[in-house]
Amino acid sequence: MSGQLKNKNVPRATIQRLATYVQVLETFARDGVEVISSNPLAVACGVNGSQVRKDLAYFGEFGVRGVGYNVASLISSITGALGVDREWRMALVGVGNLGRAILNHGDFRARGFNIVGIFDCDPFKIGEIMHGLEVRCTDDLKEHVIHDNIEIGIITTPPERAQRAALHMVEAGLTSILNFAPARINVPDHVHVEYVDFFRHLYTLAFDQSHGHEEVSLE
Amino acid sequence: MSGQLKNKNVPRATIQRLATYVQVLETFARDGVEVISSNPLAVACGVNGSQVRKDLAYFGEFGVRGVGYNVASLISSITGALGVDREWRMALVGVGNLGRAILNHGDFRARGFNIVGIFDCDPFKIGEIMHGLEVRCTDDLKEHVIHDNIEIGIITTPPERAQRAALHMVEAGLTSILNFAPARINVPDHVHVEYVDFFRHLYTLAFDQSHGHEEVSLE
């Protein structure tokens, strides 16, 4: 069993599938499954077995031929190889309903993704305590990013404030942004933005529903 | 200007990009932009101009050569062609923090995606009023789906309850599910599930941050 990354050029789609594998493996672990082979894992993830084996091959040899993968070891090997099995300190900008929900989302903390600073530009919110954290003025983001070793910024503002929040993050030196606001943001090339876009999913469902669920080809 | 769908086999990736175009066009509209050509639209969406033109071509001829697209018309043409420019009635199962945040998310309603029923299996929550809706027992989902013409189910339960919520939805006749719970669910083939998966995005950011932001190839 090895958790070393053999090749740094892992396709983004592979990393995304690995996140799904971890989620599914955690479900199996919760159900008491100790060993699993690639085919049932693939079925549960909605991909095929050869895809699972190919994705895992980026990280060396997992599993024992004819026996399968040890569930607990595979989870720690994948998260270790991805380099995500440590604490990630995050700042959240925008403490409306969605921001509060993210703040209360126990699964983030359980996987090491800790929100350690919360920010807003609304003077009525600044100073309020939420989930043990004091809401700070977004203008003070840079100071806190440096002081608290923050590496990831989360935007949960309304769409019209998302760009301003992103600029604050870039100025603060953050290079990784998770954007929940339904707006695209412009940042320098060295900054990586991931969009959690509810409408992409709703439009896809609505389109399929409108057009009778015929097979839609995958690009 | 035409909003007719020329070909029903629109790739899923195109539909997802069209959702982004709508979002970006709405931002332009908010900023007072009335006409836009494909290249600045493409830049704002993070794709290239020929991709935008190719995606829009599925819906016939938009825009005037050398002049560009009328922003307001393009928004209504895209949503019309996708068939999403009507009311979508949705049921939400799981009224914890995330469920409440989704319920309060004004952008859903603004785009016609209305949550008209909220459900939970916690007897302490049943009967509570949230956002003008009474929390119902999940066992009563089927009755409400039929009575209220509900077409989309939203799962915002904890991960260990997601499968049960999905089964209730399938039994109630829903064929479109948006799953926010960090768990994969098993449903019959005719049911379409879209996953809003925060961890896919966090893992991608964390991986890039761990591996020095080198170029990751896109599959």
Coordinates of N, CA, C and O in Angstrom, one line a residue, chain A residues 42-193:
Chain A
A42 N -16.9 1.4 -7.6 CA -17.2 2.2 -8.8 C -18.7 2.4 -9.0 O -19.2 3.5 -9.3
V43 N -19.5 1.3 -8.8 CA -20.9 1.4 -8.9 C -21.5 2.4 -8.0 O -22.3 3.3 -8.4
A44 N -21.0 2.4 -6.7 CA -21.5 3.4 -5.7 C -21.2 4.8 -6.1 O -21.8 5.7 -5.7
C45 N -20.1 5.0 -6.8 CA -19.6 6.3 -7.2 C -20.2 6.7 -8.6 O -19.9 7.9 -9.0
G46 N -20.8 5.8 -9.3 CA -21.4 6.2 -10.6 C -20.4 6.2 -11.7 O -20.5 7.0 -12.7
V47 N -19.3 5.5 -11.5 CA -18.3 5.4 -12.6 C -18.0 4.0 -12.9 O -18.6 3.1 -12.3
N48 N -17.1 3.6 -13.8 CA -16.8 2.2 -14.0 C -15.5 1.8 -13.3 O -14.7 2.6 -12.9
G49 N -15.4 0.5 -13.1 CA -14.3 -0.1 -12.4 C -12.9 0.3 -12.9 O -12.0 0.6 -12.1
S50 N -12.8 0.3 -14.2 CA -11.4 0.7 -14.8 C -11.1 2.1 -14.5 O -9.9 2.4 -14.3
Q51 N -12.1 3.0 -14.4 CA -11.9 4.4 -14.1 C -11.3 4.5 -12.6 O -10.3 5.2 -12.4
V52 N -11.9 3.7 -11.7 CA -11.4 3.7 -10.3 C -10.0 3.3 -10.3 O -9.1 3.9 -9.7
R53 N -9.7 2.2 -11.0 CA -8.3 1.6 -10.9 C -7.3 2.6 -11.5 O -6.2 2.8 -11.0
K54 N -7.7 3.3 -12.6 CA -6.9 4.2 -13.3 C -6.6 5.4 -12.4 O -5.5 5.9 -12.3
D55 N -7.7 5.9 -11.7 CA -7.5 7.1 -10.8 C -6.6 6.8 -9.7 O -5.7 7.6 -9.3
L56 N -6.8 5.6 -9.1 CA -5.9 5.2 -8.0 C -4.5 5.0 -8.3 O -3.6 5.1 -7.5
A57 N -4.3 4.6 -9.6 CA -2.9 4.3 -10.1 C -2.0 5.5 -10.1 O -0.8 5.4 -10.0
Y58 N -2.6 6.7 -10.1 CA -1.8 7.9 -9.9 C -1.0 8.0 -8.6 O 0.0 8.7 -8.5
F59 N -1.5 7.2 -7.7 CA -0.9 7.2 -6.3 C -0.2 6.0 -6.0 O 0.0 5.6 -4.8
G60 N 0.2 5.2 -7.0 CA 0.9 3.9 -6.8 C -0.1 2.8 -6.6 O -1.2 2.8 -7.0
E61 N 0.4 1.7 -6.0 CA -0.4 0.5 -5.9 C -1.2 0.5 -4.6 O -0.7 0.5 -3.5
F62 N -2.5 0.5 -4.8 CA -3.4 0.3 -3.7 C -4.0 -1.1 -3.8 O -4.2 -1.6 -4.9
G63 N -4.4 -1.6 -2.7 CA -5.2 -2.9 -2.7 C -4.4 -4.1 -3.0 O -3.2 -4.1 -3.4
V64 N -5.0 -5.2 -2.9 CA -4.4 -6.5 -3.1 C -5.2 -7.2 -4.1 O -6.5 -7.3 -4.0
R65 N -4.6 -7.7 -5.2 CA -5.3 -8.3 -6.3 C -6.1 -9.5 -5.8 O -5.7 -10.3 -5.1
G66 N -7.4 -9.5 -6.2 CA -8.3 -10.6 -5.8 C -8.9 -10.4 -4.4 O -9.8 -11.2 -4.0
V67 N -8.4 -9.5 -3.7 CA -8.9 -9.3 -2.3 C -9.7 -7.9 -2.2 O -10.8 -7.9 -1.8
G68 N -9.0 -6.9 -2.7 CA -9.7 -5.6 -2.7 C -9.0 -4.6 -1.9 O -7.8 -4.8 -1.5
Y69 N -9.6 -3.5 -1.6 CA -9.0 -2.4 -0.8 C -9.5 -2.5 0.6 O -10.7 -2.6 0.8
N70 N -8.6 -2.2 1.5 CA -9.0 -2.0 2.9 C -9.6 -0.6 3.0 O -8.9 0.4 2.6
V71 N -10.9 -0.5 3.4 CA -11.6 0.8 3.3 C -10.9 1.9 4.1 O -10.6 3.0 3.5
A72 N -10.5 1.7 5.4 CA -9.9 2.7 6.2 C -8.6 3.1 5.6 O -8.3 4.3 5.6
S73 N -7.8 2.2 5.2 CA -6.4 2.5 4.6 C -6.6 3.3 3.3 O -5.8 4.2 3.1
L74 N -7.6 2.9 2.5 CA -7.7 3.6 1.2 C -8.1 5.1 1.5 O -7.6 6.0 0.8
I75 N -9.0 5.3 2.4 CA -9.4 6.7 2.7 C -8.1 7.5 3.1 O -7.9 8.6 2.6
S76 N -7.3 6.9 4.1 CA -6.2 7.7 4.5 C -5.1 7.8 3.4 O -4.4 8.8 3.3
S77 N -5.0 6.8 2.6 CA -4.0 6.9 1.5 C -4.4 7.9 0.5 O -3.6 8.7 0.0
I78 N -5.7 8.0 0.1 CA -6.1 9.0 -0.9 C -6.0 10.4 -0.3 O -5.4 11.3 -0.9
T79 N -6.5 10.6 0.9 CA -6.3 12.0 1.5 C -4.9 12.4 1.7 O -4.5 13.5 1.5
G80 N -4.1 11.4 2.1 CA -2.6 11.6 2.3 C -2.0 12.0 1.0 O -1.2 12.9 0.9
A81 N -2.2 11.2 -0.1 CA -1.6 11.4 -1.4 C -2.1 12.8 -2.0 O -1.3 13.5 -2.6
L82 N -3.3 13.2 -1.7 CA -3.8 14.5 -2.2 C -3.2 15.6 -1.4 O -3.2 16.7 -1.8
G83 N -2.7 15.3 -0.2 CA -2.1 16.3 0.7 C -3.2 17.1 1.4 O -3.0 18.2 1.8
V84 N -4.4 16.5 1.5 CA -5.5 17.2 2.2 C -5.7 16.8 3.6 O -6.6 17.3 4.3
D85 N -4.9 15.8 4.1 CA -5.1 15.2 5.4 C -4.4 16.0 6.5 O -3.6 15.5 7.3
R86 N -4.6 17.3 6.5 CA -4.1 18.2 7.5 C -5.1 19.3 7.8 O -6.1 19.3 7.2
E87 N -4.8 20.2 8.7 CA -5.7 21.3 8.9 C -5.6 22.3 7.8 O -4.5 22.7 7.4
W88 N -6.7 22.8 7.3 CA -6.8 23.9 6.4 C -7.5 25.0 7.1 O -8.7 24.9 7.5
R89 N -6.9 26.2 7.2 CA -7.5 27.3 7.9 C -8.1 28.2 6.9 O -7.5 28.6 5.9
M90 N -9.4 28.5 7.1 CA -10.2 29.2 6.1 C -10.8 30.5 6.7 O -11.1 30.5 7.9
A91 N -11.0 31.5 5.9 CA -11.7 32.7 6.2 C -13.0 32.8 5.4 O -13.0 32.5 4.2
L92 N -14.1 33.1 6.0 CA -15.4 33.2 5.3 C -15.8 34.7 5.3 O -15.8 35.4 6.3
V93 N -16.1 35.2 4.1 CA -16.6 36.6 3.9 C -18.0 36.6 3.5 O -18.4 36.0 2.5
G94 N -18.9 37.2 4.4 CA -20.3 37.2 4.1 C -21.1 36.3 5.1 O -21.2 35.2 4.8
V95 N -21.5 36.9 6.2 CA -22.2 36.1 7.2 C -23.7 36.2 7.2 O -24.4 36.4 8.2
G96 N -24.3 36.1 6.0 CA -25.7 35.9 5.8 C -26.2 34.5 6.1 O -25.4 33.7 6.8
N97 N -27.3 34.1 5.6 CA -27.8 32.8 5.9 C -26.9 31.7 5.4 O -26.6 30.7 6.1
L98 N -26.4 31.9 4.2 CA -25.6 30.8 3.6 C -24.3 30.7 4.4 O -23.8 29.6 4.7
G99 N -23.7 31.9 4.7 CA -22.5 31.9 5.5 C -22.6 31.2 6.8 O -21.7 30.4 7.2
R100 N -23.7 31.5 7.5 CA -24.0 30.8 8.8 C -24.1 29.3 8.6 O -23.6 28.5 9.4
A101 N -24.8 28.9 7.5 CA -25.0 27.5 7.3 C -23.6 26.8 7.1 O -23.4 25.7 7.6
I102 N -22.7 27.4 6.3 CA -21.4 26.9 6.0 C -20.6 26.8 7.3 O -19.9 25.8 7.6
L103 N -20.8 27.8 8.1 CA -20.1 27.9 9.4 C -20.5 26.8 10.3 O -19.7 26.3 11.1
N104 N -21.8 26.4 10.2 CA -22.3 25.4 11.1 C -22.2 24.0 10.5 O -22.6 23.0 11.1
H105 N -21.6 23.9 9.3 CA -21.5 22.6 8.6 C -20.5 21.7 9.2 O -19.3 21.9 9.0
G106 N -20.9 20.8 10.1 CA -19.9 20.0 10.9 C -18.9 19.2 10.0 O -17.8 18.9 10.4
D107 N -19.3 18.9 8.8 CA -18.5 18.0 7.9 C -17.2 18.8 7.5 O -16.2 18.1 7.2
F108 N -17.2 20.1 7.4 CA -16.0 20.8 7.1 C -15.0 20.5 8.1 O -13.9 20.1 7.8
R109 N -15.3 20.8 9.4 CA -14.4 20.7 10.5 C -13.9 19.3 10.6 O -12.7 19.0 10.8
A110 N -14.9 18.3 10.4 CA -14.5 16.9 10.5 C -13.4 16.5 9.5 O -12.7 15.5 9.8
R111 N -13.3 17.2 8.4 CA -12.3 16.8 7.4 C -11.1 17.8 7.5 O -10.4 17.8 6.5
G112 N -11.0 18.6 8.5 CA -9.8 19.4 8.7 C -10.0 20.8 8.0 O -9.0 21.6 8.0
F113 N -11.1 21.1 7.4 CA -11.3 22.4 6.8 C -12.0 23.3 7.8 O -13.2 23.3 8.0
N114 N -11.2 24.1 8.6 CA -11.7 24.9 9.7 C -11.8 26.3 9.3 O -10.9 27.0 8.9
I115 N -13.0 26.9 9.6 CA -13.2 28.3 9.4 C -12.7 29.0 10.7 O -13.3 28.7 11.8
V116 N -11.7 29.8 10.6 CA -11.1 30.4 11.8 C -11.3 31.9 11.8 O -11.0 32.6 12.8
G117 N -11.9 32.5 10.7 CA -12.1 33.9 10.7 C -13.4 34.2 9.9 O -13.6 33.6 8.8
I118 N -14.3 35.1 10.4 CA -15.5 35.4 9.7 C -15.6 36.9 9.5 O -15.3 37.7 10.4
F119 N -15.9 37.4 8.3 CA -15.9 38.8 8.0 C -17.1 39.2 7.3 O -17.8 38.5 6.6
D120 N -17.4 40.5 7.4 CA -18.6 41.1 6.8 C -18.3 42.6 6.7 O -17.5 43.2 7.5
C121 N -19.0 43.3 5.8 CA -18.8 44.7 5.7 C -20.0 45.5 6.3 O -20.1 46.7 6.3
D122 N -21.0 44.7 6.8 CA -22.2 45.3 7.5 C -21.8 45.7 8.9 O -21.6 44.8 9.7
P123 N -21.8 47.0 9.2 CA -21.4 47.4 10.6 C -22.3 46.8 11.7 O -21.9 46.7 12.8
F124 N -23.6 46.5 11.3 CA -24.5 45.9 12.3 C -24.1 44.4 12.6 O -24.5 43.9 13.7
K125 N -23.3 43.8 11.7 CA -22.9 42.4 12.0 C -21.5 42.4 12.7 O -21.2 41.4 13.4
I126 N -20.7 43.4 12.4 CA -19.3 43.4 12.9 C -19.4 43.4 14.5 O -20.1 44.1 15.1
G127 N -18.6 42.5 15.1 CA -18.6 42.4 16.5 C -19.5 41.2 17.1 O -19.3 40.8 18.2
E128 N -20.5 40.8 16.2 CA -21.4 39.7 16.6 C -20.5 38.4 16.8 O -19.6 38.3 16.1
I129 N -20.9 37.6 17.7 CA -20.3 36.3 17.9 C -21.1 35.2 17.2 O -22.3 35.1 17.5
M130 N -20.5 34.4 16.3 CA -21.2 33.3 15.6 C -20.3 32.1 15.7 O -19.2 32.1 15.3
H131 N -20.9 31.0 16.3 CA -20.1 29.8 16.3 C -18.8 30.0 17.0 O -17.7 29.4 16.6
G132 N -18.7 30.9 18.0 CA -17.5 31.1 18.7 C -16.5 32.1 18.1 O -15.4 32.3 18.6
L133 N -16.9 32.6 16.9 CA -16.0 33.6 16.2 C -16.7 34.9 16.2 O -17.9 35.1 16.0
E134 N -15.8 36.0 16.3 CA -16.3 37.3 16.2 C -16.3 37.8 14.8 O -15.3 37.6 14.1
V135 N -17.4 38.4 14.3 CA -17.4 38.9 12.9 C -16.5 40.1 12.9 O -16.7 41.1 13.6
R136 N -15.6 40.1 11.9 CA -14.6 41.2 11.7 C -15.0 42.0 10.5 O -15.6 41.5 9.6
C137 N -14.5 43.2 10.4 CA -14.6 44.0 9.2 C -13.8 43.5 8.1 O -12.6 43.1 8.3
T138 N -14.3 43.4 6.9 CA -13.6 42.8 5.8 C -12.3 43.5 5.5 O -11.3 42.9 5.0
D139 N -12.3 44.8 5.8 CA -11.0 45.6 5.6 C -9.9 45.0 6.4 O -8.7 45.3 6.1
D140 N -10.2 44.3 7.5 CA -9.1 43.7 8.4 C -8.7 42.3 7.9 O -7.9 41.6 8.7
L141 N -9.2 41.8 6.8 CA -8.9 40.5 6.4 C -7.5 40.2 6.3 O -7.0 39.1 6.8
K142 N -6.7 41.1 5.6 CA -5.3 40.8 5.4 C -4.5 40.5 6.7 O -3.8 39.6 6.8
E143 N -4.8 41.4 7.7 CA -4.1 41.2 9.0 C -4.4 39.8 9.6 O -3.5 39.2 10.0
H144 N -5.7 39.4 9.5 CA -6.0 38.1 10.0 C -5.5 36.9 9.2 O -5.1 35.9 9.8
V145 N -5.4 37.1 7.9 CA -4.9 36.0 7.1 C -3.5 35.7 7.4 O -3.1 34.5 7.6
I146 N -2.7 36.8 7.6 CA -1.3 36.6 8.0 C -1.2 36.1 9.4 O -0.5 35.1 9.6
H147 N -1.9 36.7 10.3 CA -1.8 36.3 11.7 C -2.3 34.9 12.0 O -1.7 34.2 12.8
D148 N -3.3 34.5 11.3 CA -3.9 33.2 11.6 C -3.6 32.1 10.6 O -4.2 31.0 10.6
N149 N -2.6 32.3 9.7 CA -2.2 31.3 8.8 C -3.3 30.8 7.9 O -3.5 29.6 7.7
I150 N -4.2 31.7 7.4 CA -5.3 31.3 6.6 C -4.9 31.1 5.2 O -4.1 31.8 4.6
E151 N -5.4 30.0 4.6 CA -5.0 29.6 3.2 C -6.1 29.6 2.2 O -5.8 29.6 1.0
I152 N -7.3 29.5 2.7 CA -8.5 29.4 1.7 C -9.5 30.5 2.1 O -9.8 30.6 3.3
G153 N -10.0 31.2 1.1 CA -11.1 32.1 1.4 C -12.4 31.6 0.9 O -12.5 31.0 -0.2
I154 N -13.5 31.8 1.6 CA -14.8 31.3 1.2 C -15.7 32.6 1.0 O -15.8 33.4 2.0
I155 N -16.3 32.7 -0.1 CA -17.2 33.9 -0.4 C -18.6 33.4 -0.3 O -19.1 32.5 -1.0
T156 N -19.4 34.0 0.6 CA -20.8 33.7 0.8 C -21.6 35.0 0.9 O -22.6 35.1 1.5
T157 N -21.1 36.0 0.1 CA -21.8 37.3 0.0 C -22.9 37.2 -1.0 O -23.0 36.3 -1.8
P158 N -23.8 38.3 -1.0 CA -24.7 38.3 -2.2 C -23.9 38.5 -3.5 O -22.7 39.0 -3.4
P159 N -24.5 38.2 -4.6 CA -23.7 38.3 -5.9 C -23.0 39.6 -6.2 O -21.8 39.6 -6.6
E160 N -23.7 40.7 -5.8 CA -23.1 42.0 -6.2 C -21.9 42.4 -5.3 O -21.2 43.3 -5.6
R161 N -21.7 41.6 -4.2 CA -20.5 41.9 -3.3 C -19.4 40.9 -3.5 O -18.4 41.0 -2.8
A162 N -19.6 39.9 -4.4 CA -18.6 38.8 -4.5 C -17.3 39.4 -5.0 O -16.2 39.0 -4.5
Q163 N -17.3 40.2 -6.0 CA -16.1 40.7 -6.6 C -15.2 41.5 -5.6 O -14.0 41.4 -5.5
R164 N -15.9 42.3 -4.8 CA -15.2 43.1 -3.7 C -14.6 42.2 -2.7 O -13.4 42.4 -2.3
A165 N -15.3 41.1 -2.3 CA -14.8 40.2 -1.4 C -13.6 39.5 -2.0 O -12.5 39.3 -1.3
A166 N -13.6 39.1 -3.2 CA -12.5 38.5 -3.9 C -11.3 39.4 -3.9 O -10.1 38.9 -3.7
L167 N -11.5 40.7 -4.2 CA -10.3 41.6 -4.2 C -9.7 41.7 -2.8 O -8.5 41.7 -2.7
H168 N -10.5 41.7 -1.8 CA -10.0 41.7 -0.4 C -9.1 40.5 -0.2 O -8.0 40.5 0.4
M169 N -9.6 39.3 -0.7 CA -8.8 38.1 -0.5 C -7.5 38.1 -1.3 O -6.5 37.7 -0.7
V170 N -7.5 38.6 -2.5 CA -6.3 38.7 -3.3 C -5.3 39.6 -2.6 O -4.1 39.3 -2.5
E171 N -5.8 40.8 -2.2 CA -4.9 41.7 -1.5 C -4.3 41.1 -0.2 O -3.2 41.4 0.2
A172 N -5.1 40.2 0.4 CA -4.7 39.6 1.7 C -3.7 38.5 1.4 O -3.1 37.9 2.3
G173 N -3.4 38.2 0.1 CA -2.5 37.1 -0.3 C -3.1 35.7 -0.4 O -2.3 34.8 -0.6
L174 N -4.4 35.6 -0.3 CA -5.0 34.3 -0.5 C -4.9 33.9 -2.0 O -5.1 34.7 -2.9
T175 N -4.6 32.6 -2.3 CA -4.5 32.2 -3.7 C -5.6 31.1 -3.9 O -5.6 30.5 -5.0
S176 N -6.4 30.7 -3.0 CA -7.4 29.7 -3.1 C -8.7 30.3 -2.6 O -8.8 30.6 -1.5
I177 N -9.7 30.3 -3.5 CA -11.0 30.9 -3.2 C -12.1 29.9 -3.5 O -12.2 29.4 -4.7
L178 N -13.0 29.7 -2.6 CA -14.2 28.9 -2.9 C -15.4 29.9 -2.9 O -15.7 30.5 -1.9
N179 N -16.0 30.0 -4.1 CA -17.1 31.0 -4.2 C -18.5 30.4 -4.3 O -18.8 29.7 -5.2
F180 N -19.3 30.7 -3.3 CA -20.7 30.3 -3.2 C -21.6 31.3 -3.8 O -22.8 31.0 -4.0
A181 N -21.1 32.5 -4.0 CA -22.0 33.6 -4.5 C -22.4 33.3 -5.9 O -21.5 32.9 -6.7
P182 N -23.6 33.5 -6.3 CA -24.0 33.2 -7.7 C -23.5 34.4 -8.7 O -24.3 35.1 -9.3
A183 N -22.2 34.5 -8.8 CA -21.6 35.5 -9.6 C -20.2 35.1 -10.0 O -19.5 34.4 -9.2
R184 N -19.7 35.4 -11.2 CA -18.3 35.1 -11.6 C -17.5 36.2 -11.0 O -17.9 37.3 -10.9
I185 N -16.2 35.9 -10.7 CA -15.3 36.9 -10.2 C -14.0 36.9 -11.0 O -13.6 35.9 -11.5
N186 N -13.4 38.1 -11.1 CA -12.2 38.2 -11.8 C -11.0 38.3 -10.8 O -11.0 39.2 -10.0
V187 N -10.1 37.5 -11.0 CA -8.9 37.5 -10.1 C -7.6 37.2 -10.9 O -7.7 36.8 -12.1
P188 N -6.4 37.6 -10.4 CA -5.2 37.3 -11.2 C -5.0 35.8 -11.5 O -5.6 35.0 -10.7
D189 N -4.2 35.5 -12.5 CA -4.1 34.1 -12.9 C -3.6 33.2 -11.8 O -3.9 32.0 -11.9
H190 N -2.8 33.7 -10.9 CA -2.2 32.8 -9.9 C -3.2 32.4 -8.8 O -2.9 31.6 -7.9
V191 N -4.4 33.0 -8.8 CA -5.4 32.7 -7.8 C -6.4 31.7 -8.4 O -6.9 31.8 -9.5
H192 N -6.6 30.7 -7.6 CA -7.5 29.6 -8.1 C -8.9 29.7 -7.4 O -9.0 29.8 -6.2
V193 N -9.9 29.8 -8.3 CA -11.3 30.0 -7.8 C -12.1 28.7 -8.1 O -12.0 28.2 -9.3

